[in-house]
Coordinates of C-alpha atoms in Angstrom, one line a residue:
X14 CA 8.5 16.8 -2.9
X15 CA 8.1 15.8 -6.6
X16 CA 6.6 11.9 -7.0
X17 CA 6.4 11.3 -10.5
X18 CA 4.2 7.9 -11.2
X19 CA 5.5 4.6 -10.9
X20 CA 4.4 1.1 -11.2
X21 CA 1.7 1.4 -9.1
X22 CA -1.5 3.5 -10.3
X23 CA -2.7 6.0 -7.3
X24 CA -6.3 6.7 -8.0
X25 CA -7.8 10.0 -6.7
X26 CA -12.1 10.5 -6.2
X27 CA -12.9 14.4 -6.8
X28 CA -14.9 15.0 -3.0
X29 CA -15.2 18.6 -3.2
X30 CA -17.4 21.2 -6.0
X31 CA -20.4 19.2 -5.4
X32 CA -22.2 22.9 -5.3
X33 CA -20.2 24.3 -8.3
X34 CA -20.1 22.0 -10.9
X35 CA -16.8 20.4 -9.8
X36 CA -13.3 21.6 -9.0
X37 CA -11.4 24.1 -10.8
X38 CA -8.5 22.6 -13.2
X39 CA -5.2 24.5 -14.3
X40 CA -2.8 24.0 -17.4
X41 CA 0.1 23.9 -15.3
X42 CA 1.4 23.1 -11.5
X43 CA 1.2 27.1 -10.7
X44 CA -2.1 27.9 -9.3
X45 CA -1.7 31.6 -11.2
X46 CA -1.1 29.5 -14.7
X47 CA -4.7 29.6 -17.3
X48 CA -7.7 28.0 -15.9
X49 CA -9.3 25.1 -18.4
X50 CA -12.8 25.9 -19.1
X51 CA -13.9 22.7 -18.2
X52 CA -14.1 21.9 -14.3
X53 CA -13.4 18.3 -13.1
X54 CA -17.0 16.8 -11.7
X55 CA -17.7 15.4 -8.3
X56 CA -17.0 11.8 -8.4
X57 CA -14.6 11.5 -11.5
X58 CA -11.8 9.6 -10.6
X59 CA -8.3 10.4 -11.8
X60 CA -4.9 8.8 -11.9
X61 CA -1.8 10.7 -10.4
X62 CA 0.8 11.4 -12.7
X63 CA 2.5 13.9 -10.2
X64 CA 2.2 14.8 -6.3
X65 CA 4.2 18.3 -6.0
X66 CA 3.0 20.2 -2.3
X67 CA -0.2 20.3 -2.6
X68 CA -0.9 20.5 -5.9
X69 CA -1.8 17.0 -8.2
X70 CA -1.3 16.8 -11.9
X71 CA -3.5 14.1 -13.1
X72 CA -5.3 12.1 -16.2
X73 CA -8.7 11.6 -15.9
X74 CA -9.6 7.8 -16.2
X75 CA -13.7 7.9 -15.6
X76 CA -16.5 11.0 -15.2
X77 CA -16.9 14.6 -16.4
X78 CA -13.8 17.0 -17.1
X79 CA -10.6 17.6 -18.6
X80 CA -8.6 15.0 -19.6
X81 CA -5.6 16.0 -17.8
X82 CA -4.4 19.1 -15.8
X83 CA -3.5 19.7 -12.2
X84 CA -5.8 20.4 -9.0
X85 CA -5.3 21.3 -5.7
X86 CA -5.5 19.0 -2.6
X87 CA -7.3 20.9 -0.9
X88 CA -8.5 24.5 -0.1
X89 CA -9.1 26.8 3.1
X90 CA -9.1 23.3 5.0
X91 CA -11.3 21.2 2.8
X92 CA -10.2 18.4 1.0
X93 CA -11.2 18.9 -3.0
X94 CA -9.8 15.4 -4.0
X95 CA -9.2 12.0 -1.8
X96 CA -7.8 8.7 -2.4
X97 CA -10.2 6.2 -4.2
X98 CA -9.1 3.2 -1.2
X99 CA -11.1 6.2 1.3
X100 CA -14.2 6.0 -1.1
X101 CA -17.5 4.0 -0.2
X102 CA -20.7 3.7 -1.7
X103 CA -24.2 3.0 -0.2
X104 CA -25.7 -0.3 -2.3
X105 CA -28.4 -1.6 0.4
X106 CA -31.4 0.0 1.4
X107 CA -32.6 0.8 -2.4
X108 CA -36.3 -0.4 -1.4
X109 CA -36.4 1.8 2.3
X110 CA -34.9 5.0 0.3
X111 CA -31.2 4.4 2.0
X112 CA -29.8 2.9 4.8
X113 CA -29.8 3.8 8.4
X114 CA -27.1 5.3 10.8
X115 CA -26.2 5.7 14.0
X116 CA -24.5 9.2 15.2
X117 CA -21.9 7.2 17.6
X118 CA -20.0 4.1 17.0
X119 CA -22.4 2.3 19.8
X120 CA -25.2 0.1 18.1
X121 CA -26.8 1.8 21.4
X122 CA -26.3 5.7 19.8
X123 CA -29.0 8.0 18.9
X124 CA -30.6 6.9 15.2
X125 CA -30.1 9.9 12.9
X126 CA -33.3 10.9 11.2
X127 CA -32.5 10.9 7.7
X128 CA -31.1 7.8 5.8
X129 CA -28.1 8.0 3.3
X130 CA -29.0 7.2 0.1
X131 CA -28.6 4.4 -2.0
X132 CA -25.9 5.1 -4.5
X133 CA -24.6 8.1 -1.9
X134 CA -20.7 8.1 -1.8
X135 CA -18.9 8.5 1.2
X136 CA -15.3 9.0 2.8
X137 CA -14.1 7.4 5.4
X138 CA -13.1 9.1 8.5
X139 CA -12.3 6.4 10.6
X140 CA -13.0 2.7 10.9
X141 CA -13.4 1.0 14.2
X142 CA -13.8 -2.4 13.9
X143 CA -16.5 -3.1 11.4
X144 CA -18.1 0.2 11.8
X145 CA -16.8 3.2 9.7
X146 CA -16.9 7.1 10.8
X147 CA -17.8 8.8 7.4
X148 CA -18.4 12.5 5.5
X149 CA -21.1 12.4 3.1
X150 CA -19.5 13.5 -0.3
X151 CA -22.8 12.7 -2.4
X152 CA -26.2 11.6 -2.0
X153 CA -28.9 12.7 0.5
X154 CA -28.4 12.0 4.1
X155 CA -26.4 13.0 7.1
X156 CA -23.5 14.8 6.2
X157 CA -21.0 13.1 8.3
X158 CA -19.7 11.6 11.5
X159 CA -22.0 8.8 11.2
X160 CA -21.4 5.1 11.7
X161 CA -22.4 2.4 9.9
X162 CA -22.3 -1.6 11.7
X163 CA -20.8 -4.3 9.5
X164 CA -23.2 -7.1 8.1
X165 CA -25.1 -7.3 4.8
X166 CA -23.8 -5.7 1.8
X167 CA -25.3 -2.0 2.6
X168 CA -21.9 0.1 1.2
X169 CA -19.3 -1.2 -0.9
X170 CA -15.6 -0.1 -0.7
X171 CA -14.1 1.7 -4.0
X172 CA -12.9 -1.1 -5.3
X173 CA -15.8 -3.1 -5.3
X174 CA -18.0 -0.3 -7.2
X175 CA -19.0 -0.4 -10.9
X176 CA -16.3 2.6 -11.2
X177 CA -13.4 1.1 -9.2
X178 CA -14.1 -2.2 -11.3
X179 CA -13.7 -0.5 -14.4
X180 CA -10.9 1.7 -13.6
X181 CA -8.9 -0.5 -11.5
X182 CA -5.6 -2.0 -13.1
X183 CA -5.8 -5.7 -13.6
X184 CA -2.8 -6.4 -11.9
X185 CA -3.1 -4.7 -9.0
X186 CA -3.9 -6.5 -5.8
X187 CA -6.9 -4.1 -4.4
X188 CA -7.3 -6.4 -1.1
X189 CA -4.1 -4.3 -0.3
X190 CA -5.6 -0.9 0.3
X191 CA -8.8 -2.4 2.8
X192 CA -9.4 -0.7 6.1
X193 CA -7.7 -3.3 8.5
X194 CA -9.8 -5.0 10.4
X195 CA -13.4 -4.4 7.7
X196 CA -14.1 -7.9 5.7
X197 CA -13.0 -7.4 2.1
X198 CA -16.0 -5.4 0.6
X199 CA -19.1 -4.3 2.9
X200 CA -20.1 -3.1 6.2
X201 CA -23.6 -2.2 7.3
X202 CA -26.5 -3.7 8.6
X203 CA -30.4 -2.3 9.1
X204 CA -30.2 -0.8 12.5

């Protein structure tokens, strides 16, 4: 299936190559076509220009790395690249060194023993409620399946960050792509 881009703007947050420097980019759609020299960093964001299987030519709109080629989706099972409306990052706890979490979606569950960071970014799982299921992408803290309880700002969805402000089309109505049932913006609370 080819999608070539439209009217609206699909934005895409680089999750995997935290260890390597970032993800590998090619020239062309092939993954046997030349490598670029530059890799695409953890983090950047880019906008799709075309969705073929499971590969994603983009153009690089924020963060470190070529300014367009295409990456894969994923590889051997891990996700390399996700959609920016499944990004969050921790804003709360900055003074504590993070915020804390709870291994099950019960405000009951077992505390884990590290915090995530302040300024970590995360990918949602899944959301129940106002508590969201999450894999650490970046940061210091629990790697993942971790909940977080809705209250103060202590993460901020994508669209809310510094990057999603400044990258984000003017036109576009980003209430659209919230987690039903999360209040437009945060979840998390000291717990």
């Amino acid at each position: 299936l080819v999608r070539p881009c439209d009217s609206i703007m699909q934005l895409w947050v680089v999750v995997g190559g935290g260890d390597k420097g970032g993800i590998l980019v090619r020239e062309g759609l092939e993954t046997s076509s030349p490598q670029l020299p530059e890799r695409l960093a953890t983090i950047a964001v880019v906008r799709e220009l075309e969705l073929q299987g499971g590969r994603l030519h983009f153009e690089k709109v924020h963060g470190d790395g070529p300014a367009t080629g295409w990456v894969s989706l994923s590889i051997s099972g891990k996700d390399l690249v996700a959609k920016a409306e499944e990004m969050w990052q921790v804003v709360g706890g900055r003074e504590k060194g993070g915020i804390v979490v709870r291994e099950g979606v019960d405000t009951a569950s077992t505390l884990c023993a590290e915090r995530l960071s302040t300024d970590a970014w995360i990918r949602q799982v899944e959301v129940q409620g106002e508590r969201v299921s999450f894999e650490r992408v970046s940061g210091v803290g629990p790697v993942g399946s971790m909940t977080l309880k809705g209250g103060k700002d202590l993460i901020v969805s994508f669209q809310k960050t510094e990057i999603g402000k400044a990258v984000m089309l003017p036109s576009s109505d980003a209430t659209s792509t919230y987690p039903q049932g999360l209040p437009h913006g945060t979840v998390g609370e000291p717990i």
